[in-house]
Amino acid sequence: MKHIISIDDLDLDFIDQVFALAEEYKERRQYRFWANLWNELSVRLRHRLMITDFFEPSTRTRLSFEAAMTYLGGNVIGTENAAEFSSIKKGESIADNFRVISGYCDIIVGRFLNEGDARIAADASMVPLINGGDGMGEHPTQALIDLFSIKEKFPDVKDLRVTFIGDNKHSRTVRSLARLLARFPWVSKMNFIGRPEINFTADDSDGFIHELVQISNNYNEYHPYSIGFLCEDWLNPDTIKNHTDIIYMTRSQTERYSNLTSEQVNVKGIQPSNFVLTPEIANLMPDNGLILHPLPRTTELPIEVDNNPRAYYFQQAHNGLFVRIALLETLLCRL
Ligand code: NCD
């Protein structure tokens, strides 16, 4: 039984296996005989049941997992507002809650309010548990979707530079993707741009950059480049123009700002603002650059950027369906 709680649960063979299936399904979906694909998939997980237990709002994660399970012929039950409508509201522990529901189903997808809760739930669960996001912690399946989208656009890249812009510090998608990318010898640079209250800082007070260096060292005895890391507290045009192939935007994670100290939130109580990727800044990128965003977006990514040829975030969201079909099938049929 395999849980997917963090990036550490995804080894490279497993990722290759999932991506090969996702690629095949995406390609066949675009082909005119796509109905054959859905027919074929529709018996794979027949009589299997997935429970979605979500303690935080979600659109893409929950619905694409539920769609994936449905296309695979399985069934889905769950709650989209477990914080309000499950027995956690009555004081039940996460461990008891997941121990019980794991007796009702074959797989669980959970989204949690607090970092670490996904691991507690998995330890109590008798069936595989997928972490659909735990507080500021991790969002491993989003990182798979992000990596899948990157590899689609840059299949043979050797020297890739990724610039994370926005609320890097509180974004579990940034943490998971950066941890995943740190493993690969073809990633040569990661830049983190954001206001200092919501970004990793040059003094690495968060310790996250140190962790990335360690991941890179563990995976890359023969790394041809040593990965460079840069933390900037302004939207530096030179970084975008000369040191970026991919921009990964994130919204302000305002629901997590109760963690900020009063000095970090400015005197009038206004939240730290986020940088805006204007069409002009997007146009500084190389022509074959890529703009990703896990979505939902707010003001940081204006709709004027949607027509930019580098914008790939809606395709990225659609890739979620294929990656999650492949993931559920791999976990339940192929391991
Ligand atoms: C992200 C999340 O929940 O962390 N959304 C998603 O799953 N695609 C990003 C976010 O909420 O900002």
Tab-separated table of C-alpha atoms and ligand atoms in Angstrom:
chain	number	residue	atom	x	y	z
A	1	MET	CA	0.000	0.000	0.000
A	2	LYS	CA	1.387	3.374	-1.031
A	3	HIS	CA	0.391	6.740	0.392
A	4	ILE	CA	1.206	9.964	-1.463
A	5	ILE	CA	1.746	12.488	1.286
A	6	SER	CA	4.848	14.345	0.195
A	7	ILE	CA	7.295	14.568	-2.672
A	8	ASP	CA	9.447	12.058	-0.757
A	9	ASP	CA	6.811	9.411	-1.547
A	10	LEU	CA	7.387	9.802	-5.299
A	11	ASP	CA	10.416	8.015	-6.676
A	12	LEU	CA	11.527	8.626	-10.234
A	13	ASP	CA	10.386	5.223	-11.556
A	14	PHE	CA	6.924	5.767	-10.134
A	15	ILE	CA	6.742	9.239	-11.712
A	16	ASP	CA	7.859	7.853	-15.099
A	17	GLN	CA	5.206	5.140	-14.891
A	18	VAL	CA	2.443	7.670	-14.112
A	19	PHE	CA	3.604	10.110	-16.797
A	20	ALA	CA	3.760	7.427	-19.501
A	21	LEU	CA	0.101	6.600	-18.875
A	22	ALA	CA	-0.961	10.241	-18.563
A	23	GLU	CA	0.783	11.065	-21.828
A	24	GLU	CA	-0.894	8.172	-23.610
A	25	TYR	CA	-4.350	9.125	-22.311
A	26	LYS	CA	-3.935	12.792	-23.128
A	27	GLU	CA	-2.834	11.992	-26.655
A	28	ARG	CA	-5.669	9.547	-27.247
A	29	ARG	CA	-8.186	12.023	-25.805
A	30	GLN	CA	-7.182	14.484	-28.498
A	31	TYR	CA	-7.569	11.863	-31.197
A	32	ARG	CA	-10.871	11.419	-33.011
A	33	PHE	CA	-11.598	7.985	-31.546
A	34	TRP	CA	-11.409	9.232	-27.982
A	35	ALA	CA	-14.628	7.396	-27.058
A	36	ASN	CA	-12.598	4.159	-27.296
A	37	LEU	CA	-10.308	5.455	-24.594
A	38	TRP	CA	-13.166	6.226	-22.216
A	39	ASN	CA	-14.689	2.791	-22.925
A	40	GLU	CA	-11.417	1.114	-22.173
A	41	LEU	CA	-10.830	3.072	-18.969
A	42	SER	CA	-14.382	2.678	-17.732
A	43	VAL	CA	-13.807	-0.821	-16.356
A	44	ARG	CA	-10.377	-0.339	-14.798
A	45	LEU	CA	-11.583	0.610	-11.325
A	46	ARG	CA	-15.083	-0.844	-11.458
A	47	HIS	CA	-16.513	-1.482	-7.970
A	48	ARG	CA	-13.741	0.554	-6.375
A	49	LEU	CA	-14.687	3.458	-4.135
A	50	MET	CA	-12.839	6.703	-3.513
A	51	ILE	CA	-13.662	9.013	-0.608
A	52	THR	CA	-12.791	12.704	-0.900
A	53	ASP	CA	-12.541	14.325	2.533
A	54	PHE	CA	-11.754	18.039	2.122
A	55	PHE	CA	-11.256	20.443	5.026
A	56	GLU	CA	-10.326	23.406	2.804
A	57	PRO	CA	-11.919	24.862	-0.347
A	58	SER	CA	-10.970	23.229	-3.634
A	59	THR	CA	-12.042	23.244	-7.260
A	60	ARG	CA	-9.386	21.573	-9.407
A	61	THR	CA	-8.001	19.043	-6.969
A	62	ARG	CA	-11.280	17.593	-5.768
A	63	LEU	CA	-13.179	17.716	-9.038
A	64	SER	CA	-10.362	16.393	-11.211
A	65	PHE	CA	-9.801	13.492	-8.791
A	66	GLU	CA	-13.538	12.775	-8.760
A	67	ALA	CA	-13.719	13.030	-12.560
A	68	ALA	CA	-10.675	10.760	-12.882
A	69	MET	CA	-12.207	8.091	-10.626
A	70	THR	CA	-15.504	8.321	-12.507
A	71	TYR	CA	-13.825	7.914	-15.916
A	72	LEU	CA	-12.048	4.853	-14.500
A	73	GLY	CA	-15.428	3.304	-13.692
A	74	GLY	CA	-15.082	3.725	-9.931
A	75	ASN	CA	-17.425	5.431	-7.506
A	76	VAL	CA	-16.942	8.530	-5.400
A	77	ILE	CA	-18.441	9.730	-2.144
A	78	GLY	CA	-17.185	12.481	0.094
A	79	THR	CA	-17.517	15.826	1.689
A	80	GLU	CA	-16.329	19.127	0.278
A	81	ASN	CA	-16.652	20.870	3.636
A	82	ALA	CA	-15.418	18.363	6.177
A	83	ALA	CA	-14.418	21.110	8.620
A	84	GLU	CA	-18.095	21.984	8.978
A	85	PHE	CA	-19.922	18.742	8.249
A	86	SER	CA	-17.726	15.888	9.489
A	87	SER	CA	-17.349	14.696	13.078
A	88	ILE	CA	-14.114	16.710	13.360
A	89	LYS	CA	-16.531	19.550	14.163
A	90	LYS	CA	-17.606	17.525	17.223
A	91	GLY	CA	-14.021	17.165	18.374
A	92	GLU	CA	-13.038	13.917	16.668
A	93	SER	CA	-9.340	13.530	15.919
A	94	ILE	CA	-7.960	13.351	12.369
A	95	ALA	CA	-6.575	9.903	13.173
A	96	ASP	CA	-9.947	8.493	14.293
A	97	ASN	CA	-11.770	10.131	11.397
A	98	PHE	CA	-9.494	8.650	8.728
A	99	ARG	CA	-9.187	5.297	10.435
A	100	VAL	CA	-12.947	4.918	10.275
A	101	ILE	CA	-13.538	6.155	6.722
A	102	SER	CA	-10.646	4.049	5.420
A	103	GLY	CA	-12.790	1.027	6.300
A	104	TYR	CA	-15.445	2.183	3.831
A	105	CYS	CA	-13.396	2.615	0.650
A	106	ASP	CA	-10.384	1.661	-1.488
A	107	ILE	CA	-8.618	5.029	-1.611
A	108	ILE	CA	-8.922	8.443	0.059
A	109	VAL	CA	-8.044	11.918	-1.173
A	110	GLY	CA	-7.840	14.412	1.687
A	111	ARG	CA	-7.218	18.135	1.991
A	112	PHE	CA	-6.217	19.373	5.411
A	113	LEU	CA	-6.104	22.657	7.306
A	114	ASN	CA	-2.800	21.973	9.030
A	115	GLU	CA	0.631	20.931	7.862
A	116	GLY	CA	1.325	17.406	9.099
A	117	ASP	CA	-2.320	16.295	9.267
A	118	ALA	CA	-1.999	14.318	6.022
A	119	ARG	CA	0.733	12.158	7.581
A	120	ILE	CA	-1.381	11.584	10.713
A	121	ALA	CA	-4.328	10.566	8.515
A	122	ALA	CA	-2.168	8.227	6.421
A	123	ASP	CA	-0.724	6.530	9.511
A	124	ALA	CA	-4.283	5.774	10.625
A	125	SER	CA	-5.605	4.750	7.209
A	126	MET	CA	-5.988	1.154	6.039
A	127	VAL	CA	-6.117	2.228	2.357
A	128	PRO	CA	-3.865	4.499	0.242
A	129	LEU	CA	-4.222	8.165	1.113
A	130	ILE	CA	-3.419	10.994	-1.276
A	131	ASN	CA	-2.617	14.379	0.196
A	132	GLY	CA	-4.531	17.024	-1.765
A	133	GLY	CA	-2.789	19.763	0.255
A	134	ASP	CA	-2.060	20.071	3.985
A	135	GLY	CA	-1.916	23.674	5.160
A	136	MET	CA	1.405	25.209	4.164
A	137	GLY	CA	2.939	21.749	3.899
A	138	GLU	CA	2.805	19.910	0.579
A	139	HIS	CA	0.659	19.308	-2.472
A	140	PRO	CA	2.478	16.448	-4.178
A	141	THR	CA	-0.020	15.701	-6.952
A	142	GLN	CA	-0.043	19.357	-8.032
A	143	ALA	CA	3.745	19.124	-8.323
A	144	LEU	CA	3.305	16.064	-10.563
A	145	ILE	CA	0.947	18.053	-12.798
A	146	ASP	CA	3.394	20.974	-12.864
A	147	LEU	CA	6.299	18.712	-13.773
A	148	PHE	CA	4.227	16.939	-16.430
A	149	SER	CA	3.383	20.337	-17.973
A	150	ILE	CA	7.042	21.419	-17.875
A	151	LYS	CA	8.187	18.207	-19.581
A	152	GLU	CA	5.562	18.621	-22.296
A	153	LYS	CA	7.010	21.981	-23.226
A	154	PHE	CA	10.677	21.258	-22.513
A	155	PRO	CA	11.213	17.550	-23.262
A	156	ASP	CA	14.965	17.772	-23.833
A	157	VAL	CA	15.999	20.739	-21.799
A	158	LYS	CA	19.466	20.796	-20.231
A	159	ASP	CA	19.688	24.059	-18.396
A	160	LEU	CA	16.280	25.095	-17.116
A	161	ARG	CA	15.739	28.213	-15.017
A	162	VAL	CA	12.537	28.475	-12.994
A	163	THR	CA	11.372	31.697	-11.346
A	164	PHE	CA	8.727	31.438	-8.627
A	165	ILE	CA	6.880	34.745	-8.169
A	166	GLY	CA	4.427	35.590	-5.405
A	167	ASP	CA	3.661	34.084	-2.047
A	168	ASN	CA	6.357	31.447	-2.195
A	169	LYS	CA	6.637	31.085	1.543
A	170	HIS	CA	3.046	30.036	2.231
A	171	SER	CA	2.411	28.098	-1.012
A	172	ARG	CA	2.457	24.347	-0.631
A	173	THR	CA	2.526	24.045	-4.424
A	174	VAL	CA	5.796	26.015	-4.546
A	175	ARG	CA	7.325	23.910	-1.788
A	176	SER	CA	6.361	20.637	-3.450
A	177	LEU	CA	7.426	21.668	-6.956
A	178	ALA	CA	10.751	23.159	-5.810
A	179	ARG	CA	11.515	19.985	-3.825
A	180	LEU	CA	10.737	17.899	-6.892
A	181	LEU	CA	12.726	20.047	-9.331
A	182	ALA	CA	15.747	20.082	-7.018
A	183	ARG	CA	16.259	16.409	-7.891
A	184	PHE	CA	16.819	16.916	-11.598
A	185	PRO	CA	20.177	17.585	-13.239
A	186	TRP	CA	18.478	19.578	-15.998
A	187	VAL	CA	17.351	22.289	-13.582
A	188	SER	CA	20.157	24.814	-13.178
A	189	LYS	CA	18.526	27.717	-11.387
A	190	MET	CA	15.590	28.463	-9.105
A	191	ASN	CA	14.717	32.087	-8.391
A	192	PHE	CA	12.228	33.064	-5.705
A	193	ILE	CA	10.758	36.541	-6.134
A	194	GLY	CA	8.328	38.027	-3.628
A	195	ARG	CA	7.869	40.627	-0.924
A	196	PRO	CA	10.114	39.654	1.989
A	197	GLU	CA	7.193	38.772	4.315
A	198	ILE	CA	5.910	36.168	1.889
A	199	ASN	CA	9.108	34.941	0.271
A	200	PHE	CA	12.170	32.912	1.142
A	201	THR	CA	14.849	35.411	2.071
A	202	ALA	CA	18.539	35.638	1.197
A	203	ASP	CA	19.525	34.749	4.786
A	204	ASP	CA	17.414	31.557	4.418
A	205	SER	CA	15.783	32.081	7.809
A	206	ASP	CA	13.175	29.534	6.761
A	207	GLY	CA	15.834	26.875	6.029
A	208	PHE	CA	14.039	25.919	2.820
A	209	ILE	CA	16.885	26.790	0.426
A	210	HIS	CA	19.236	24.678	2.545
A	211	GLU	CA	16.780	21.807	2.233
A	212	LEU	CA	16.715	22.217	-1.565
A	213	VAL	CA	20.515	22.151	-1.707
A	214	GLN	CA	20.493	18.925	0.286
A	215	ILE	CA	17.917	17.320	-2.016
A	216	SER	CA	19.988	18.319	-5.024
A	217	ASN	CA	23.143	16.845	-3.457
A	218	ASN	CA	21.391	13.605	-2.520
A	219	TYR	CA	20.018	13.018	-5.999
A	220	ASN	CA	22.840	14.380	-8.086
A	221	GLU	CA	26.213	12.881	-7.483
A	222	TYR	CA	26.910	13.773	-11.101
A	223	HIS	CA	25.000	17.031	-11.378
A	224	PRO	CA	26.543	18.842	-14.355
A	225	TYR	CA	25.453	22.186	-12.954
A	226	SER	CA	25.132	22.983	-9.325
A	227	ILE	CA	21.699	24.541	-8.931
A	228	GLY	CA	21.774	28.264	-8.210
A	229	PHE	CA	19.208	29.767	-5.866
A	230	LEU	CA	18.277	33.429	-5.776
A	231	CYS	CA	15.812	35.127	-3.416
A	232	GLU	CA	14.779	38.623	-4.517
A	233	ASP	CA	12.320	40.999	-2.885
A	234	TRP	CA	11.565	42.974	-6.059
A	235	LEU	CA	10.371	42.027	-9.513
A	236	ASN	CA	13.731	42.318	-11.186
A	237	PRO	CA	13.393	42.643	-15.010
A	238	ASP	CA	16.904	41.275	-15.481
A	239	THR	CA	15.993	38.029	-13.685
A	240	ILE	CA	12.918	37.623	-15.912
A	241	LYS	CA	14.713	38.534	-19.112
A	242	ASN	CA	18.044	36.779	-18.733
A	243	HIS	CA	17.635	34.071	-16.089
A	244	THR	CA	14.135	32.616	-16.552
A	245	ASP	CA	12.591	29.962	-18.799
A	246	ILE	CA	9.549	29.291	-16.628
A	247	ILE	CA	7.601	31.629	-14.381
A	248	TYR	CA	5.551	29.910	-11.687
A	249	MET	CA	3.080	32.443	-10.252
A	250	THR	CA	1.168	32.081	-6.990
A	251	ARG	CA	-1.625	34.069	-5.380
A	252	SER	CA	-1.343	35.583	-1.899
A	253	GLN	CA	-2.281	32.762	0.473
A	254	THR	CA	-4.250	35.197	2.649
A	255	GLU	CA	-5.947	32.404	4.579
A	256	ARG	CA	-2.537	31.577	6.086
A	257	TYR	CA	-1.570	35.111	7.112
A	258	SER	CA	-2.599	34.658	10.713
A	259	ASN	CA	0.904	33.145	10.958
A	260	LEU	CA	2.532	36.503	10.201
A	261	THR	CA	3.801	38.652	13.043
A	262	SER	CA	2.419	42.183	13.439
A	263	GLU	CA	5.684	43.623	12.049
A	264	GLN	CA	5.231	41.569	8.918
A	265	VAL	CA	1.691	42.802	8.381
A	266	ASN	CA	2.012	46.558	7.899
A	267	VAL	CA	0.852	49.084	10.456
A	268	LYS	CA	-2.593	49.641	9.014
A	269	GLY	CA	-3.186	45.922	9.137
A	270	ILE	CA	-3.006	45.654	5.364
A	271	GLN	CA	-1.711	42.319	4.123
A	272	PRO	CA	1.608	42.234	2.270
A	273	SER	CA	0.908	42.803	-1.398
A	274	ASN	CA	1.820	40.467	-4.189
A	275	PHE	CA	3.659	41.199	-7.419
A	276	VAL	CA	1.617	41.461	-10.606
A	277	LEU	CA	2.789	39.739	-13.767
A	278	THR	CA	1.841	42.430	-16.262
A	279	PRO	CA	1.809	41.662	-20.007
A	280	GLU	CA	4.941	43.875	-20.294
A	281	ILE	CA	6.870	41.794	-17.764
A	282	ALA	CA	5.651	38.556	-19.347
A	283	ASN	CA	6.980	39.802	-22.687
A	284	LEU	CA	10.482	40.117	-21.241
A	285	MET	CA	10.690	36.311	-21.089
A	286	PRO	CA	12.361	34.316	-23.856
A	287	ASP	CA	9.992	33.526	-26.748
A	288	ASN	CA	9.758	29.863	-25.775
A	289	GLY	CA	9.189	30.713	-22.083
A	290	LEU	CA	6.356	29.217	-20.092
A	291	ILE	CA	4.004	30.803	-17.562
A	292	LEU	CA	2.485	28.412	-15.036
A	293	HIS	CA	0.095	28.983	-12.138
A	294	PRO	CA	-1.559	26.268	-10.024
A	295	LEU	CA	-4.745	28.426	-9.953
A	296	PRO	CA	-6.915	29.915	-8.586
A	297	ARG	CA	-5.469	33.276	-9.618
A	298	THR	CA	-6.410	36.625	-8.224
A	299	THR	CA	-4.848	39.986	-9.113
A	300	GLU	CA	-1.284	38.686	-9.565
A	301	LEU	CA	-2.032	37.298	-13.025
A	302	PRO	CA	-4.196	39.658	-15.106
A	303	ILE	CA	-6.408	38.161	-17.805
A	304	GLU	CA	-4.490	40.237	-20.374
A	305	VAL	CA	-1.687	37.671	-20.045
A	306	ASP	CA	-3.988	34.822	-21.133
A	307	ASN	CA	-3.330	35.499	-24.816
A	308	ASN	CA	0.416	35.551	-24.367
A	309	PRO	CA	1.848	32.512	-26.225
A	310	ARG	CA	3.802	31.612	-23.082
A	311	ALA	CA	0.653	31.303	-20.929
A	312	TYR	CA	0.090	27.629	-20.143
A	313	TYR	CA	-1.894	27.618	-16.888
A	314	PHE	CA	-5.222	26.437	-18.270
A	315	GLN	CA	-3.534	23.562	-20.119
A	316	GLN	CA	-1.693	22.839	-16.860
A	317	ALA	CA	-5.050	22.595	-15.031
A	318	HIS	CA	-6.423	20.296	-17.750
A	319	ASN	CA	-3.367	18.080	-17.449
A	320	GLY	CA	-4.584	17.453	-13.901
A	321	LEU	CA	-7.259	15.104	-15.189
A	322	PHE	CA	-4.833	12.887	-17.126
A	323	VAL	CA	-2.188	12.820	-14.395
A	324	ARG	CA	-4.816	11.915	-11.779
A	325	ILE	CA	-6.387	9.195	-13.942
A	326	ALA	CA	-2.900	7.739	-14.374
A	327	LEU	CA	-2.127	8.101	-10.684
A	328	LEU	CA	-5.304	6.383	-9.441
A	329	GLU	CA	-4.872	3.576	-11.943
A	330	THR	CA	-1.224	3.078	-10.977
A	331	LEU	CA	-1.970	3.076	-7.247
A	332	LEU	CA	-4.953	0.744	-7.443
A	333	CYS	CA	-4.128	-1.580	-10.378
A	334	ARG	CA	-0.460	-1.532	-11.172
A	335	LEU	CA	1.534	-1.593	-7.946
B	1	NCD	C1	-3.480	25.388	-4.879
B	1	NCD	C2	-3.613	24.894	-3.452
B	1	NCD	O1	-4.682	24.500	-3.023
B	1	NCD	O2	-2.582	24.872	-2.805
B	1	NCD	N1	-4.576	25.090	-5.673
B	1	NCD	C3	-4.612	23.905	-6.363
B	1	NCD	O3	-4.716	22.854	-5.786
B	1	NCD	N2	-4.482	23.949	-7.695
B	1	NCD	C4	-3.038	26.797	-5.003
B	1	NCD	C5	-3.719	27.859	-4.205
B	1	NCD	O4	-4.719	27.640	-3.525
B	1	NCD	O5	-3.244	28.985	-4.285
